[in-house]
């Protein structure tokens, strides 16, 4: 039994299904749970992203931007290791199992993150470990995307992937917005002595993310059911199928997956995630250095900016759904990202405010971005630390440049993100997608591991001019690769002549 021809226009929170009965209704309820899982996963990550740097400075006054790179990268490193394993697990067992396990790890890790101030020493290492375990829990993204890819027909898939990316963007909006609101708790906050918990602007977001995770576990247990359909929307029985409905067993699919197209998609996705990881990692240190913002101001203002980018992303996803899956959209997104980083290059003769080192009796310079007493935040030093020698000769990046760059990247990144996932799922076609999606997620996680480490070291030592110039070069290389491999990035069914090519010009 096939689905209606207009399924490609499936709205965000419902499916226009006019056939299939209970199986279709259950299928779309389960897909919505996956949307919500992606939403909560996004919230759980972005709700702390703008406060990691000031929190790190609070628990370890000697930490620098280079260690920040490792803390941010730890999340993605954990996700990179866990994604293929969860994907393999989901190929052979009901997806409820890896989902519940991963979300439980995520909840536990967020609680751990809220307590990193408690150990008497090596607090920065505890923060690193907490973020690693949060990343391991986030390895379920591969399971979520493989489920939706397998539970939608070829015509539904672009819309479903855009819907899921839109939910991810909603989380991207709500996370920084919640962090901005919670920043009013302040650095001191209040204490719950019974459990030795200090609730402040740094720990409250992680605790809220843990609460979201508990809600997510309940939804997965109570609502999610296994469903799988072929490219035409016919219900088939997957290896891990657990529905009580009697359906046809999936026939053996003839034809091989284009491994070159798979490899190319992974490389492009790596570049896209690498670039955005650089952007989200450097935004807080860059704004504090260039605009002389305090820790609280950086958390608040960057939270507002990231929330605005997320709202912008929602509009982009809606446009992508209308335009459909065309590789030129991926090319256009990369060009916009290039323009965004090119604008960030420092120009002119005006220089940033310098945060000079305080000279003490032992003649050892100490950066004034060190510990600031919470009782008198007005004394917090601001500006570009003099130990970053490039601050003395690199022109300032103006707020207008920063915002213009945010707008361009806010259009380019979501376009590239949704097109990458959509094209990848279509290239794989009716084959089991769990492991393939796991490798794609691992590719993205590898990018989000290397990106923060790269930019934190290059930015700290050489400054924004070198960091953003290298990024521009990487984007240009991705544009060349996409142009060379454009004709191979087509759906499995189109490649094997089962469906006519209507969307790949």
Coordinates of C-alpha atoms in Angstrom, one line a residue, residues 53 56-57 62-70 278 281-282 285-286 289-290 367 369 384-394 451-468:
X53 CA 34.4 29.4 28.8
X56 CA 36.0 27.0 33.1
X57 CA 37.6 30.3 34.2
X62 CA 44.7 29.4 35.1
X63 CA 42.8 27.9 32.1
X64 CA 43.3 29.4 28.7
X65 CA 41.5 29.3 25.4
X66 CA 43.6 26.4 24.3
X67 CA 42.2 24.2 27.0
X68 CA 38.7 25.5 26.2
X69 CA 39.2 23.9 22.8
X70 CA 39.7 20.5 24.4
X278 CA 35.0 26.7 14.9
X281 CA 33.8 27.7 20.0
X282 CA 35.4 31.0 19.2
X285 CA 36.4 34.3 23.6
X286 CA 36.3 36.5 20.4
X289 CA 38.6 40.0 23.4
X290 CA 37.2 42.3 20.7
X367 CA 46.8 37.9 33.1
X369 CA 41.4 37.6 33.3
X384 CA 42.2 41.4 24.7
X385 CA 44.8 39.7 27.1
X386 CA 48.3 41.1 26.5
X387 CA 49.7 37.5 26.7
X388 CA 48.0 37.0 23.3
X389 CA 50.7 38.9 21.5
X390 CA 48.6 39.3 18.4
X391 CA 46.3 41.6 20.3
X392 CA 49.0 44.3 20.1
X393 CA 49.1 44.5 16.3
X394 CA 45.9 42.9 14.9
X451 CA 37.6 22.2 15.0
X452 CA 37.6 23.5 18.6
X453 CA 41.2 22.3 19.2
X454 CA 42.4 23.8 15.9
X455 CA 40.7 27.2 16.4
X456 CA 41.6 27.6 20.1
X457 CA 45.3 27.0 19.4
X458 CA 45.5 29.0 16.2
X459 CA 43.4 31.8 17.7
X460 CA 45.4 31.9 20.9
X461 CA 48.8 31.9 19.2
X462 CA 48.3 33.5 15.8
X463 CA 45.1 35.4 16.2
X464 CA 41.8 35.7 14.2
X465 CA 43.4 36.7 10.9
X466 CA 45.2 33.3 10.5
X467 CA 42.4 31.3 12.0
X468 CA 39.7 32.7 9.7

